[in-house]
């Protein structure tokens, strides 16, 4: 039994030494962390903190923050530089010029065979037309403005079922 006690006492002493060593290491690491945090705070103060900027005074330059009653020195008469005027291009005249010519509408409709719905095969109904392009046709001694309209078709049968089917 004395051997067991001696072994336990020896193990206990070793564990106490290891604990003391671990505590010293923890204290050392805490000191290092504290030092590094202070160093970071100091660097942040230097980088982002207040700083005094000194700008030398210039003759004739007024200070924004000086509330003195000193009158400003009048500027010397500077020569006036004249810039040549030039005629600018008129904007938006194309539509005005095209509006004076007679208009001829050209309708582009789908063939009857192409008006069938892809989903159900029922003939589609004309929804209306939109102008897709406008051009001038020059015939000697006559100018005509041609406007091409494109018709759009919708299937009423599919529309009632909630399916959108439009052809242009």
Tab-separated table of C-alpha atoms in Angstrom:
chain	number	residue	atom	x	y	z
A	1	UNK	CA	0.000	0.000	0.000
A	2	UNK	CA	2.885	2.326	0.645
A	3	UNK	CA	4.027	1.749	-2.946
A	4	UNK	CA	0.629	2.824	-4.222
A	5	UNK	CA	0.710	5.896	-1.972
A	6	UNK	CA	4.179	6.816	-3.143
A	7	UNK	CA	3.122	6.462	-6.784
A	8	UNK	CA	0.024	8.579	-6.205
A	9	UNK	CA	2.024	11.293	-4.435
A	10	UNK	CA	4.588	11.259	-7.250
A	11	UNK	CA	1.808	11.515	-9.916
A	12	UNK	CA	0.163	14.289	-7.905
A	13	UNK	CA	3.428	16.289	-7.764
A	14	UNK	CA	3.903	15.875	-11.544
A	15	UNK	CA	0.339	17.032	-12.199
A	16	UNK	CA	0.838	20.076	-9.937
A	17	UNK	CA	4.022	20.972	-11.867
A	18	UNK	CA	2.185	20.593	-15.215
A	19	UNK	CA	-0.677	22.744	-13.921
A	20	UNK	CA	1.718	25.470	-12.763
A	21	UNK	CA	3.488	25.403	-16.132
A	22	UNK	CA	0.144	25.623	-17.995
A	23	UNK	CA	-0.943	28.551	-15.787
A	24	UNK	CA	2.329	30.411	-16.517
A	25	UNK	CA	1.830	29.814	-20.243
A	26	UNK	CA	-1.791	31.076	-20.065
A	27	UNK	CA	-0.661	34.230	-18.204
A	28	UNK	CA	2.059	34.831	-20.784
A	29	UNK	CA	-0.447	34.440	-23.650
A	30	UNK	CA	-2.891	36.840	-21.940
A	31	UNK	CA	-0.128	39.441	-21.635
A	32	UNK	CA	0.751	38.988	-25.312
A	33	UNK	CA	-2.914	39.345	-26.369
A	34	UNK	CA	-3.249	42.513	-24.267
A	35	UNK	CA	-0.095	43.968	-25.826
A	36	UNK	CA	-1.264	43.165	-29.374
A	37	UNK	CA	-4.726	44.667	-28.740
A	38	UNK	CA	-3.118	47.873	-27.454
A	39	UNK	CA	-0.836	47.927	-30.496
A	40	UNK	CA	-3.834	47.546	-32.846
A	41	UNK	CA	-5.717	50.324	-31.042
A	42	UNK	CA	-2.688	52.641	-31.323
A	43	UNK	CA	-2.293	51.896	-35.040
A	44	UNK	CA	-6.007	52.577	-35.612
A	45	UNK	CA	-5.697	55.902	-33.773
A	46	UNK	CA	-2.728	56.851	-35.939
A	47	UNK	CA	-4.435	55.746	-39.134
A	48	UNK	CA	-8.007	56.923	-38.534
A	49	UNK	CA	-7.695	59.330	-35.617
A	50	UNK	CA	-7.645	63.104	-35.561
A	51	UNK	CA	-4.681	64.771	-37.119
A	52	UNK	CA	-3.742	68.396	-37.480
A	53	UNK	CA	-3.136	69.565	-40.994
A	54	UNK	CA	-1.208	72.790	-41.308
A	55	UNK	CA	-1.607	74.699	-44.566
A	56	UNK	CA	0.559	77.784	-45.057
A	57	UNK	CA	-1.334	81.048	-45.572
A	58	UNK	CA	-1.274	82.419	-49.096
A	59	UNK	CA	-1.468	86.076	-50.028
A	60	UNK	CA	-4.930	87.083	-51.230
A	61	UNK	CA	-6.471	83.809	-49.995
A	62	UNK	CA	-9.264	84.215	-47.453
A	63	UNK	CA	-9.596	81.789	-44.595
A	64	UNK	CA	-12.886	80.008	-44.092
A	65	UNK	CA	-12.456	79.950	-40.332
A	66	UNK	CA	-11.038	83.435	-39.747
A	67	UNK	CA	-13.788	85.806	-38.641
A	68	UNK	CA	-11.596	88.911	-38.766
A	69	UNK	CA	-12.882	92.104	-40.344
A	70	UNK	CA	-10.071	92.345	-42.847
A	71	UNK	CA	-11.380	93.503	-46.211
A	72	UNK	CA	-10.562	91.338	-49.164
A	73	UNK	CA	-8.064	92.753	-51.607
A	74	UNK	CA	-9.790	93.580	-54.877
A	75	UNK	CA	-8.662	91.454	-57.779
A	76	UNK	CA	-6.814	93.131	-60.589
A	77	UNK	CA	-8.730	93.784	-63.771
A	78	UNK	CA	-8.338	90.577	-65.700
A	79	UNK	CA	-8.596	90.689	-69.473
A	80	UNK	CA	-11.924	89.396	-70.792
A	81	UNK	CA	-11.488	86.541	-73.243
A	82	UNK	CA	-14.143	86.392	-75.930
A	83	UNK	CA	-15.071	83.060	-77.422
A	84	UNK	CA	-16.230	82.841	-81.003
A	85	UNK	CA	-19.862	81.831	-81.388
A	86	UNK	CA	-20.700	79.016	-83.742
A	87	UNK	CA	-23.961	77.681	-85.070
A	88	UNK	CA	-25.150	74.557	-83.343
A	89	UNK	CA	-26.917	71.728	-85.133
A	90	UNK	CA	-30.692	71.814	-84.776
A	91	UNK	CA	-32.026	68.814	-82.891
A	92	UNK	CA	-35.032	66.674	-83.722
A	93	UNK	CA	-35.766	67.953	-87.208
A	94	UNK	CA	-36.017	64.574	-88.967
A	95	UNK	CA	-39.585	63.875	-87.798
A	96	UNK	CA	-40.695	67.385	-88.805
A	97	UNK	CA	-39.218	66.991	-92.280
A	98	UNK	CA	-40.821	63.574	-92.803
A	99	UNK	CA	-44.262	64.748	-91.634
A	100	UNK	CA	-44.831	66.985	-94.684
A	101	UNK	CA	-44.768	64.122	-97.233
A	102	UNK	CA	-47.895	62.169	-98.203
A	103	UNK	CA	-48.264	58.885	-96.317
A	104	UNK	CA	-48.957	55.457	-97.740
A	105	UNK	CA	-49.703	52.642	-95.292
A	106	UNK	CA	-48.402	49.167	-96.143
A	107	UNK	CA	-49.967	46.420	-94.044
A	108	UNK	CA	-48.013	43.220	-93.410
A	109	UNK	CA	-50.440	40.487	-92.461
A	110	UNK	CA	-49.890	36.782	-91.968
A	111	UNK	CA	-51.205	34.438	-94.606
A	112	UNK	CA	-54.485	32.777	-93.706
A	113	UNK	CA	-52.719	29.422	-93.460
A	114	UNK	CA	-50.250	30.884	-90.917
A	115	UNK	CA	-52.999	32.284	-88.644
A	116	UNK	CA	-53.762	28.900	-87.080
A	117	UNK	CA	-52.918	28.498	-83.374
A	118	UNK	CA	-49.938	26.258	-82.625
A	119	UNK	CA	-51.618	24.808	-79.520
A	120	UNK	CA	-55.199	24.102	-80.596
A	121	UNK	CA	-55.349	24.750	-84.363
A	122	UNK	CA	-58.166	27.368	-84.181
A	123	UNK	CA	-57.829	30.467	-86.425
A	124	UNK	CA	-56.349	33.436	-84.526
A	125	UNK	CA	-58.007	36.887	-84.322
A	126	UNK	CA	-56.297	40.152	-85.375
A	127	UNK	CA	-55.234	42.184	-82.289
A	128	UNK	CA	-54.116	45.294	-84.183
A	129	UNK	CA	-50.970	46.584	-85.833
A	130	UNK	CA	-47.864	48.537	-84.885
A	131	UNK	CA	-45.535	50.516	-87.178
A	132	UNK	CA	-42.273	48.610	-87.570
A	133	UNK	CA	-40.415	50.985	-89.907
A	134	UNK	CA	-40.827	54.194	-91.845
A	135	UNK	CA	-38.934	55.078	-95.022
A	136	UNK	CA	-39.024	57.477	-97.956
A	137	UNK	CA	-39.673	56.170	-101.449
A	138	UNK	CA	-38.285	58.453	-104.146
A	139	UNK	CA	-40.112	58.183	-107.431
A	140	UNK	CA	-38.893	60.813	-109.930
A	141	UNK	CA	-40.997	63.938	-109.447
A	142	UNK	CA	-42.768	62.309	-106.452
A	143	UNK	CA	-41.722	61.462	-102.910
A	144	UNK	CA	-43.934	59.259	-100.745
A	145	UNK	CA	-43.540	58.260	-97.129
A	146	UNK	CA	-44.109	54.527	-96.633
A	147	UNK	CA	-45.083	53.233	-93.189
A	148	UNK	CA	-44.992	49.482	-92.700
A	149	UNK	CA	-47.394	48.121	-90.071
A	150	UNK	CA	-47.140	44.635	-88.606
A	151	UNK	CA	-50.301	42.889	-87.428
A	152	UNK	CA	-50.424	40.744	-84.291
A	153	UNK	CA	-52.813	37.820	-83.861
A	154	UNK	CA	-54.162	36.136	-80.737
A	155	UNK	CA	-56.039	32.853	-80.314
A	156	UNK	CA	-59.299	33.505	-78.441
A	157	UNK	CA	-59.807	29.781	-77.759
A	158	UNK	CA	-56.418	29.419	-75.995
A	159	UNK	CA	-56.877	32.744	-74.210
A	160	UNK	CA	-60.071	31.447	-72.543
A	161	UNK	CA	-58.082	28.446	-71.273
A	162	UNK	CA	-55.345	30.709	-69.852
A	163	UNK	CA	-52.715	29.978	-72.531
A	164	UNK	CA	-51.122	33.001	-74.195
A	165	UNK	CA	-50.626	32.466	-77.910
A	166	UNK	CA	-49.610	35.519	-79.965
A	167	UNK	CA	-48.192	35.603	-83.486
A	168	UNK	CA	-46.715	38.573	-85.303
